[in-house]
Tab-separated table of C-alpha atoms in Angstrom:
chain	number	residue	atom	x	y	z
A	1	MET	CA	0.000	0.000	0.000
A	2	THR	CA	1.304	3.418	-1.003
A	3	GLN	CA	1.357	6.135	1.631
A	4	THR	CA	0.066	9.531	0.512
A	5	ILE	CA	2.565	12.308	1.066
A	6	THR	CA	1.149	15.269	2.962
A	7	THR	CA	1.202	18.767	1.467
A	8	GLU	CA	3.670	20.172	4.012
A	9	GLN	CA	6.253	17.519	3.108
A	10	THR	CA	5.771	17.556	-0.664
A	11	GLN	CA	7.416	19.553	-3.400
A	12	LEU	CA	7.420	19.010	-7.142
A	13	ILE	CA	10.355	20.496	-9.053
A	14	VAL	CA	9.894	20.941	-12.805
A	15	ASP	CA	13.112	21.576	-14.714
A	16	CYS	CA	12.247	22.853	-18.197
A	17	GLN	CA	15.866	22.760	-19.333
A	18	VAL	CA	16.327	19.011	-18.770
A	19	GLN	CA	12.599	18.148	-19.109
A	20	THR	CA	12.164	16.427	-15.755
A	21	LEU	CA	9.733	16.541	-12.863
A	22	GLN	CA	11.000	15.486	-9.450
A	23	LEU	CA	8.899	14.506	-6.446
A	24	TRP	CA	10.557	15.468	-3.154
A	25	GLN	CA	9.402	14.446	0.321
A	26	ASN	CA	11.048	15.765	3.478
A	27	GLN	CA	13.893	17.131	1.348
A	28	GLN	CA	14.511	13.620	-0.056
A	29	LEU	CA	14.170	12.837	-3.762
A	30	VAL	CA	11.453	10.189	-4.176
A	31	ARG	CA	11.188	9.873	-7.955
A	32	THR	CA	12.175	11.621	-11.195
A	33	PHE	CA	10.014	11.615	-14.333
A	34	SER	CA	10.757	12.534	-17.918
A	35	ILE	CA	8.211	15.159	-19.032
A	36	SER	CA	7.376	17.492	-21.902
A	37	THR	CA	6.926	21.223	-21.335
A	38	ALA	CA	6.054	23.941	-23.875
A	39	LYS	CA	7.321	23.893	-27.435
A	40	ASN	CA	7.393	27.715	-27.185
A	41	GLY	CA	9.711	27.620	-24.168
A	42	THR	CA	9.109	29.312	-20.831
A	43	GLY	CA	7.139	32.468	-20.207
A	44	GLN	CA	4.341	33.953	-18.210
A	45	LEU	CA	2.092	35.768	-20.697
A	46	SER	CA	-1.416	34.586	-21.464
A	47	GLY	CA	-1.676	33.318	-25.038
A	48	SER	CA	2.071	32.685	-25.327
A	49	GLY	CA	1.853	28.893	-25.329
A	50	CYS	CA	4.778	28.925	-22.882
A	51	THR	CA	5.263	27.047	-19.622
A	52	PRO	CA	5.174	29.543	-16.722
A	53	LEU	CA	8.065	29.740	-14.299
A	54	GLY	CA	8.119	30.231	-10.550
A	55	ARG	CA	6.347	28.997	-7.445
A	56	HIS	CA	2.961	27.335	-7.850
A	57	LYS	CA	0.666	25.025	-5.941
A	58	ILE	CA	-1.741	22.314	-6.995
A	59	SER	CA	-5.096	24.065	-6.790
A	60	GLU	CA	-7.363	21.233	-7.953
A	61	LYS	CA	-7.178	17.584	-9.002
A	62	PHE	CA	-9.349	15.914	-11.657
A	63	GLY	CA	-9.869	12.340	-12.760
A	64	GLU	CA	-9.851	10.279	-9.586
A	65	GLY	CA	-11.213	6.805	-10.276
A	66	LEU	CA	-11.403	7.210	-14.053
A	67	PRO	CA	-9.758	4.788	-16.523
A	68	ILE	CA	-6.138	5.403	-17.542
A	69	ASN	CA	-7.023	6.620	-21.062
A	70	ALA	CA	-9.856	8.924	-19.941
A	71	VAL	CA	-10.097	11.976	-22.224
A	72	PHE	CA	-10.633	15.450	-20.745
A	73	VAL	CA	-11.860	18.650	-22.340
A	74	ALA	CA	-12.111	21.711	-20.087
A	75	ARG	CA	-11.326	19.437	-17.083
A	76	GLN	CA	-14.411	17.324	-17.800
A	77	PHE	CA	-14.305	13.629	-18.680
A	78	THR	CA	-15.767	13.415	-22.183
A	79	GLY	CA	-16.778	9.764	-21.788
A	80	GLU	CA	-14.170	8.884	-24.404
A	81	LEU	CA	-11.195	6.592	-23.899
A	82	TYR	CA	-8.143	7.431	-25.975
A	83	ASP	CA	-7.163	4.878	-28.628
A	84	GLU	CA	-5.758	4.903	-32.187
A	85	ALA	CA	-9.190	5.300	-33.799
A	86	LEU	CA	-10.012	8.349	-31.664
A	87	ALA	CA	-6.557	9.790	-32.371
A	88	GLU	CA	-7.189	9.482	-36.119
A	89	GLN	CA	-10.682	10.958	-35.832
A	90	PHE	CA	-9.390	14.031	-33.939
A	91	ALA	CA	-5.862	14.320	-35.323
A	92	ASN	CA	-5.341	17.941	-34.198
A	93	ARG	CA	-6.613	17.623	-30.629
A	94	ASP	CA	-4.178	18.444	-27.814
A	95	TRP	CA	-4.888	15.330	-25.728
A	96	ILE	CA	-5.326	15.697	-21.977
A	97	LEU	CA	-5.586	12.192	-20.548
A	98	ALA	CA	-5.734	10.171	-17.324
A	99	ARG	CA	-5.447	12.829	-14.584
A	100	ILE	CA	-5.097	16.601	-14.208
A	101	LEU	CA	-3.233	18.577	-11.544
A	102	TRP	CA	-4.300	22.217	-12.088
A	103	LEU	CA	-1.605	24.706	-11.116
A	104	GLU	CA	-2.081	28.087	-9.455
A	105	GLY	CA	0.714	30.667	-9.432
A	106	LEU	CA	1.820	32.039	-6.055
A	107	GLU	CA	3.805	35.092	-7.204
A	108	GLU	CA	1.603	38.148	-7.747
A	109	GLY	CA	2.471	39.961	-10.992
A	110	TYR	CA	4.697	37.087	-12.146
A	111	ASN	CA	2.536	33.958	-12.415
A	112	ARG	CA	-0.569	35.243	-10.622
A	113	GLY	CA	-2.863	38.070	-11.719
A	114	GLU	CA	-1.464	40.671	-14.102
A	115	ASN	CA	2.049	41.982	-14.656
A	116	ALA	CA	3.047	45.670	-14.330
A	117	GLN	CA	1.816	46.311	-17.894
A	118	GLY	CA	-1.635	44.939	-17.044
A	119	ILE	CA	-1.166	41.736	-19.076
A	120	CYS	CA	-2.482	38.451	-17.677
A	121	VAL	CA	0.276	36.217	-16.335
A	122	ASP	CA	-2.041	34.068	-14.198
A	123	SER	CA	-1.114	30.368	-14.481
A	124	LYS	CA	-4.523	29.198	-13.267
A	125	SER	CA	-6.502	31.327	-15.719
A	126	ARG	CA	-4.107	30.127	-18.440
A	127	TYR	CA	-5.216	26.552	-17.556
A	128	ILE	CA	-1.712	25.272	-16.854
A	129	TYR	CA	-1.851	21.610	-15.818
A	130	ILE	CA	0.311	18.627	-15.138
A	131	HIS	CA	-1.535	15.939	-17.119
A	132	GLY	CA	-1.308	12.661	-18.977
A	133	THR	CA	-0.712	12.402	-22.713
A	134	PRO	CA	-0.719	9.618	-25.345
A	135	ASP	CA	2.178	7.158	-25.251
A	136	THR	CA	2.955	8.204	-28.839
A	137	GLU	CA	4.026	11.652	-27.606
A	138	PRO	CA	7.740	11.880	-26.823
A	139	MET	CA	8.974	12.774	-23.360
A	140	GLY	CA	12.179	14.712	-22.709
A	141	VAL	CA	11.314	17.075	-25.579
A	142	PRO	CA	9.407	20.360	-25.204
A	143	LEU	CA	6.241	19.917	-27.316
A	144	SER	CA	3.243	20.992	-25.197
A	145	HIS	CA	1.138	24.139	-25.515
A	146	GLY	CA	2.240	25.301	-22.041
A	147	CYS	CA	1.242	22.421	-19.771
A	148	ILE	CA	3.497	19.765	-18.294
A	149	ARG	CA	2.841	16.433	-19.991
A	150	MET	CA	3.565	13.070	-18.387
A	151	ARG	CA	3.087	9.411	-19.260
A	152	ASN	CA	-0.357	8.196	-18.186
A	153	GLN	CA	0.956	5.499	-15.823
A	154	GLU	CA	3.237	8.064	-14.180
A	155	ILE	CA	0.583	10.768	-13.712
A	156	LEU	CA	-1.697	8.102	-12.177
A	157	TRP	CA	1.022	7.295	-9.637
A	158	LEU	CA	1.860	10.957	-8.958
A	159	PHE	CA	-1.827	11.890	-8.588
A	160	GLU	CA	-2.082	9.475	-5.642
A	161	GLN	CA	1.045	10.908	-3.979
A	162	VAL	CA	0.155	14.601	-3.913
A	163	GLU	CA	-2.624	16.622	-2.345
A	164	VAL	CA	-4.251	19.908	-3.275
A	165	GLY	CA	-1.935	22.607	-1.935
A	166	ALA	CA	1.303	20.757	-2.700
A	167	GLN	CA	4.074	23.118	-3.806
A	168	VAL	CA	5.309	23.082	-7.419
A	169	VAL	CA	8.390	24.997	-8.560
A	170	ILE	CA	8.903	25.429	-12.294
A	171	ARG	CA	12.354	26.545	-13.348
């Protein structure tokens, strides 16, 4: 039986340069995952398609109890299960599968709210998630539209280890 790690002890570190996500508990590295961040690189601005930097927290979790290939649109399970036929039918869809960890920025004017120019930099309103993706998508290569993509089996495992409020640092 896996023990859930409490929020106070948990930190996720996302390294966009080496395309990894690390789970830390009590300042001890628990596990490292290969991920995929934004094809457009890092950045805070709404509409940029970039992965936002800085301190975040998990604000909400979606998908508990759903099948591994559950398909989400706007954080809602569509009733679909991802497979090759569905992939062919919707070839241009940015697949969000398995589980969603919705991120909320903690740094006002940087990844929360608006910047000094009045432009939205809010990670939550930009719908920045850590989520599952099809096995056909490569990991270790930046290809997302701003989110942090993981293998479905790995996001299932991580989802069970973290609670709402867990700290996430993206660098």
